[in-house]
Amino acid sequence: EEVSKQDNQTQESQPEEVSKQDNQTQESQPEEVSKQDNQTQESKQEEVSKQNNQTQESQPEETSKEEYKDPEYTLVNVVDSGTCGYSAKWELDENGLLVISGSGNMENYNEASRAPWFSKRESIKTIIVKKGITSIGEYAFWLCENVTGIAIPDSVTTIGMLAIASCNGLVSITVPDSVTSIGLCAFGGKNISDITVDKDNAWYSSLDGILYNKNGTELVYCPRAKTESFVIPDNVTSIKSGAFIDSSLTSVSIPESVTNMENTVFGDWGPSQTIYIKGRSEAPSGWKSAWNKGCYAKIVWNN
């Protein structure tokens, strides 16, 4: 009986002990798993945050375009001055510095009604157009042959016909991003060999110093000082009037892609120069009848 009683107590205590251990195990397992899950999530979040920070740090900072500032200058003993627009004025000093200041458009001039500084043009060496002026008038600096430098601000939207023509001391021109209109032969100086257009200009572009429209399909102007031969790119479909006028090129080759050509493109070309026209035996309908007016160059068709 004593043995039987002990066996019963043992049997009763064993299931109770096992059950207690099982409950403790079950209770501890979810707590441990939950703890591990939280640690994993925190670790992942920390890693993602770290990667995002590294990505942001590695990306280059976007640089804003530097604001245009007028060149520094000092007028020394102003010899003449006046107005050249409704709100524009001009001053010329004894050292040949011509400054155009104020706001709005300059006047347009011509061969008969000349700019007010025309009589003193030979003394002009440097031209500064100050920020605030929105146009450089037609014939504005025409025949200012001794000018060696000109500053055009990013407030200018229009450069008129022959505005900087025959400024023979200039060798290059920079067109700011603000310019939306350039007139006929505006940069017709005989020693200009390079025209540069600001990359942010939405209307014009330049390639190898030659002026095109923005997408390069229209050839606007080839500087007069360009020499040797020139092959017009195959993507060009149109050539503006006066584009090659009085050029120093020995020859130019026109691709079949050019379907439109305005008047007097090759004015003042001489017998020693040659125009090669690819894949054509005659001018297409899109070429103006006077495309070669004033041209005495040799023309080779179907080249």
XYZ file of C-alpha atoms in Angstrom:
303
model
C 0.000 0.000 0.000
C 2.867 2.375 0.832
C 4.549 1.601 -2.478
C 1.291 2.092 -4.360
C 0.772 5.472 -2.665
C 4.272 6.626 -3.608
C 3.753 5.537 -7.228
C 0.517 7.489 -7.427
C 2.177 10.626 -6.022
C 5.016 10.270 -8.497
C 2.634 9.883 -11.437
C 0.596 12.871 -10.302
C 3.656 15.106 -9.873
C 5.314 14.202 -13.200
C 2.526 15.453 -15.510
C 2.234 18.606 -13.409
C 5.983 19.249 -13.684
C 6.046 18.530 -17.415
C 3.040 20.767 -17.946
C 4.698 23.550 -15.985
C 7.893 23.253 -18.038
C 5.930 23.207 -21.295
C 4.068 26.344 -20.299
C 7.317 28.077 -19.410
C 8.824 27.051 -22.771
C 5.772 28.243 -24.728
C 5.772 31.533 -22.857
C 9.481 32.140 -23.419
C 9.476 31.217 -27.137
C 7.102 33.970 -28.385
C 8.899 36.527 -26.259
C 12.265 35.482 -27.719
C 10.936 35.427 -31.311
C 9.319 38.841 -30.840
C 12.569 40.213 -29.477
C 14.528 38.818 -32.437
C 11.961 40.210 -34.924
C 12.195 43.672 -33.371
C 15.980 43.563 -33.515
C 15.846 42.463 -37.179
C 13.412 45.251 -38.120
C 15.465 47.854 -36.284
C 18.605 46.599 -38.007
C 16.953 46.738 -41.431
C 15.599 50.245 -40.839
C 19.007 51.406 -39.691
C 20.653 49.879 -42.769
C 18.097 51.477 -45.170
C 18.524 54.838 -43.451
C 22.286 54.514 -43.713
C 22.079 53.627 -47.426
C 19.740 56.576 -48.094
C 22.111 58.953 -46.347
C 25.049 57.579 -48.319
C 23.087 57.945 -51.588
C 22.153 61.538 -50.791
C 25.727 62.342 -49.870
C 27.104 60.745 -53.036
C 24.801 62.663 -55.406
C 26.493 65.846 -56.701
C 24.970 69.095 -55.579
C 23.049 70.885 -58.334
C 24.927 74.016 -59.276
C 22.948 77.135 -60.066
C 24.061 79.329 -62.944
C 26.204 82.247 -61.895
C 24.392 85.547 -62.199
C 25.689 87.862 -64.910
C 27.553 90.891 -63.656
C 28.531 93.899 -65.746
C 32.287 94.242 -66.301
C 33.971 96.674 -63.969
C 34.928 99.899 -65.682
C 35.830 103.525 -65.099
C 34.898 106.283 -67.509
C 37.815 108.687 -67.826
C 36.904 112.167 -68.980
C 33.643 111.649 -70.888
C 34.006 113.340 -74.272
C 30.449 112.844 -75.525
C 27.129 111.417 -74.350
C 23.427 111.329 -75.120
C 20.394 109.094 -75.454
C 20.053 106.021 -77.658
C 16.602 104.816 -76.653
C 13.584 105.857 -74.617
C 15.325 104.878 -71.379
C 18.808 104.179 -72.729
C 21.822 106.462 -72.760
C 25.405 106.357 -73.980
C 28.728 107.755 -72.779
C 32.102 107.772 -74.556
C 35.323 108.542 -72.721
C 38.729 109.712 -73.901
C 40.117 106.148 -73.858
C 37.587 104.875 -76.371
C 35.226 103.170 -73.912
C 31.592 103.342 -75.039
C 29.043 102.449 -72.350
C 25.357 101.852 -73.091
C 23.242 101.939 -69.922
C 19.663 102.311 -68.729
C 16.797 99.990 -69.594
C 14.705 98.798 -72.518
C 15.478 98.829 -76.222
C 18.120 100.791 -78.072
C 17.091 102.739 -81.139
C 17.388 101.137 -84.572
C 19.626 102.966 -87.024
C 20.538 102.649 -90.716
C 23.027 103.987 -93.241
C 21.172 107.283 -93.490
C 20.107 107.703 -89.856
C 23.276 106.711 -88.068
C 24.024 106.068 -84.414
C 24.877 109.238 -82.454
C 28.472 108.069 -81.859
C 29.056 107.300 -85.537
C 31.211 110.384 -86.148
C 33.525 109.219 -83.347
C 33.480 105.535 -84.312
C 37.202 105.375 -85.089
C 38.032 106.247 -81.478
C 35.830 103.501 -80.000
C 37.855 100.519 -78.750
C 35.628 98.809 -76.185
C 31.849 98.578 -75.892
C 30.016 97.687 -72.700
C 26.262 97.179 -72.928
C 25.011 97.164 -69.344
C 22.427 94.826 -67.861
C 18.959 96.303 -68.273
C 19.286 97.019 -71.992
C 17.040 94.590 -73.891
C 18.075 95.127 -77.515
C 21.075 96.175 -79.567
C 19.650 98.253 -82.377
C 20.150 97.742 -86.109
C 23.418 99.268 -87.356
C 24.217 100.238 -83.737
C 27.966 99.640 -83.926
C 28.298 99.344 -87.685
C 31.722 100.381 -88.996
C 33.254 100.712 -85.518
C 36.330 99.082 -87.027
C 38.696 99.555 -84.091
C 36.545 97.832 -81.477
C 38.416 94.896 -79.919
C 35.928 93.918 -77.203
C 32.187 93.980 -76.590
C 30.185 92.840 -73.541
C 26.579 91.748 -74.149
C 24.489 91.180 -70.979
C 21.894 88.482 -70.417
C 19.111 91.070 -70.467
C 19.462 91.476 -74.247
C 16.865 89.537 -76.249
C 17.363 91.082 -79.715
C 20.487 91.846 -81.736
C 19.503 93.802 -84.825
C 20.593 93.587 -88.448
C 24.256 94.603 -88.952
C 24.360 95.622 -85.276
C 28.000 94.584 -84.856
C 28.949 94.440 -88.545
C 32.372 95.664 -89.715
C 33.738 95.729 -86.173
C 36.950 94.401 -87.657
C 38.945 94.387 -84.440
C 36.723 91.651 -82.998
C 37.755 87.997 -83.404
C 34.904 86.342 -81.476
C 31.373 86.949 -80.225
C 29.529 85.430 -77.259
C 25.727 85.252 -77.437
C 24.028 85.093 -74.009
C 21.189 82.714 -73.155
C 18.602 85.539 -73.240
C 18.853 86.270 -76.985
C 15.837 85.150 -79.022
C 16.394 87.089 -82.265
C 19.532 87.828 -84.322
C 19.236 90.002 -87.418
C 20.844 89.640 -90.844
C 24.655 89.659 -90.727
C 24.617 91.007 -87.178
C 28.165 89.690 -86.619
C 29.688 90.637 -89.968
C 33.179 91.610 -88.835
C 35.841 90.380 -91.267
C 38.094 89.028 -88.516
C 35.455 87.203 -86.493
C 36.123 83.479 -86.717
C 34.170 82.184 -83.750
C 30.617 82.639 -82.479
C 29.833 81.052 -79.129
C 26.285 80.633 -77.838
C 25.476 80.066 -74.171
C 24.399 76.428 -73.748
C 21.200 77.531 -71.968
C 19.997 79.594 -74.931
C 16.657 78.150 -76.106
C 16.792 79.622 -79.637
C 20.357 79.379 -80.926
C 23.379 77.103 -80.789
C 26.896 77.070 -82.194
C 29.091 74.334 -83.600
C 32.731 74.896 -84.519
C 32.136 78.639 -84.219
C 29.209 78.687 -86.673
C 25.749 79.954 -85.665
C 22.709 77.636 -85.976
C 19.200 77.515 -84.605
C 18.792 75.524 -81.390
C 18.425 72.057 -82.917
C 21.011 72.652 -85.621
C 18.664 72.308 -88.600
C 19.051 75.909 -89.775
C 22.425 77.476 -90.544
C 22.139 81.129 -89.542
C 25.617 82.567 -90.061
C 29.168 81.468 -90.814
C 31.785 83.986 -89.582
C 33.658 85.750 -92.370
C 37.115 84.784 -91.088
C 36.472 81.050 -91.461
C 38.901 79.740 -94.081
C 39.594 76.627 -96.158
C 36.588 74.431 -97.034
C 33.383 73.713 -95.166
C 30.968 70.790 -95.418
C 27.488 71.660 -94.182
C 26.221 68.978 -91.755
C 23.642 66.524 -93.135
C 21.034 67.510 -90.548
C 20.818 71.076 -91.898
C 17.632 71.665 -93.899
C 17.648 75.461 -94.216
C 20.173 78.258 -94.797
C 19.435 81.853 -93.841
C 19.990 84.904 -96.043
C 23.550 86.225 -95.924
C 24.806 83.119 -94.110
C 28.025 82.985 -96.182
C 28.151 86.553 -97.468
C 31.668 87.894 -98.123
C 33.128 84.671 -96.721
C 36.823 83.726 -96.741
C 36.053 80.037 -97.331
C 37.616 78.430 -100.371
C 34.603 76.163 -100.872
C 31.365 74.967 -99.307
C 29.536 71.667 -99.849
C 25.726 71.656 -99.630
C 24.063 68.303 -98.767
C 20.783 67.031 -100.234
C 19.127 67.647 -96.872
C 19.049 71.409 -97.564
C 15.581 71.995 -99.013
C 15.215 75.684 -98.131
C 17.609 78.506 -98.937
C 16.965 82.235 -98.646
C 18.230 85.034 -100.919
C 21.835 86.218 -101.241
C 23.318 83.382 -99.201
C 26.668 83.602 -101.044
C 26.837 87.327 -101.796
C 30.276 88.642 -102.793
C 31.777 85.210 -103.488
C 34.431 85.389 -106.207
C 35.674 83.182 -109.088
C 38.331 81.538 -106.884
C 35.654 80.062 -104.607
C 33.566 76.948 -105.270
C 30.091 75.792 -104.208
C 29.538 72.028 -104.382
C 25.897 70.886 -104.471
C 25.414 67.208 -103.675
C 22.874 65.031 -105.454
C 21.136 67.820 -107.395
C 21.239 69.056 -110.964
C 19.091 72.110 -110.248
C 17.813 74.161 -107.336
C 14.756 72.674 -105.570
C 11.561 74.671 -105.239
C 12.407 75.637 -101.657
C 15.479 77.612 -102.761
C 14.780 81.280 -103.438
C 15.488 82.346 -107.017
C 18.089 84.827 -105.765
C 19.872 82.365 -103.460
C 23.116 83.018 -105.363
C 22.581 86.721 -106.040
C 25.898 88.584 -106.103
C 27.767 85.283 -106.259
C 30.506 84.789 -108.887
C 31.830 81.517 -107.482
C 32.061 78.314 -109.481
C 28.969 76.143 -108.865
C 29.368 72.370 -109.255
C 26.039 70.503 -109.417
C 25.446 66.835 -108.623
C 28.814 66.592 -106.907
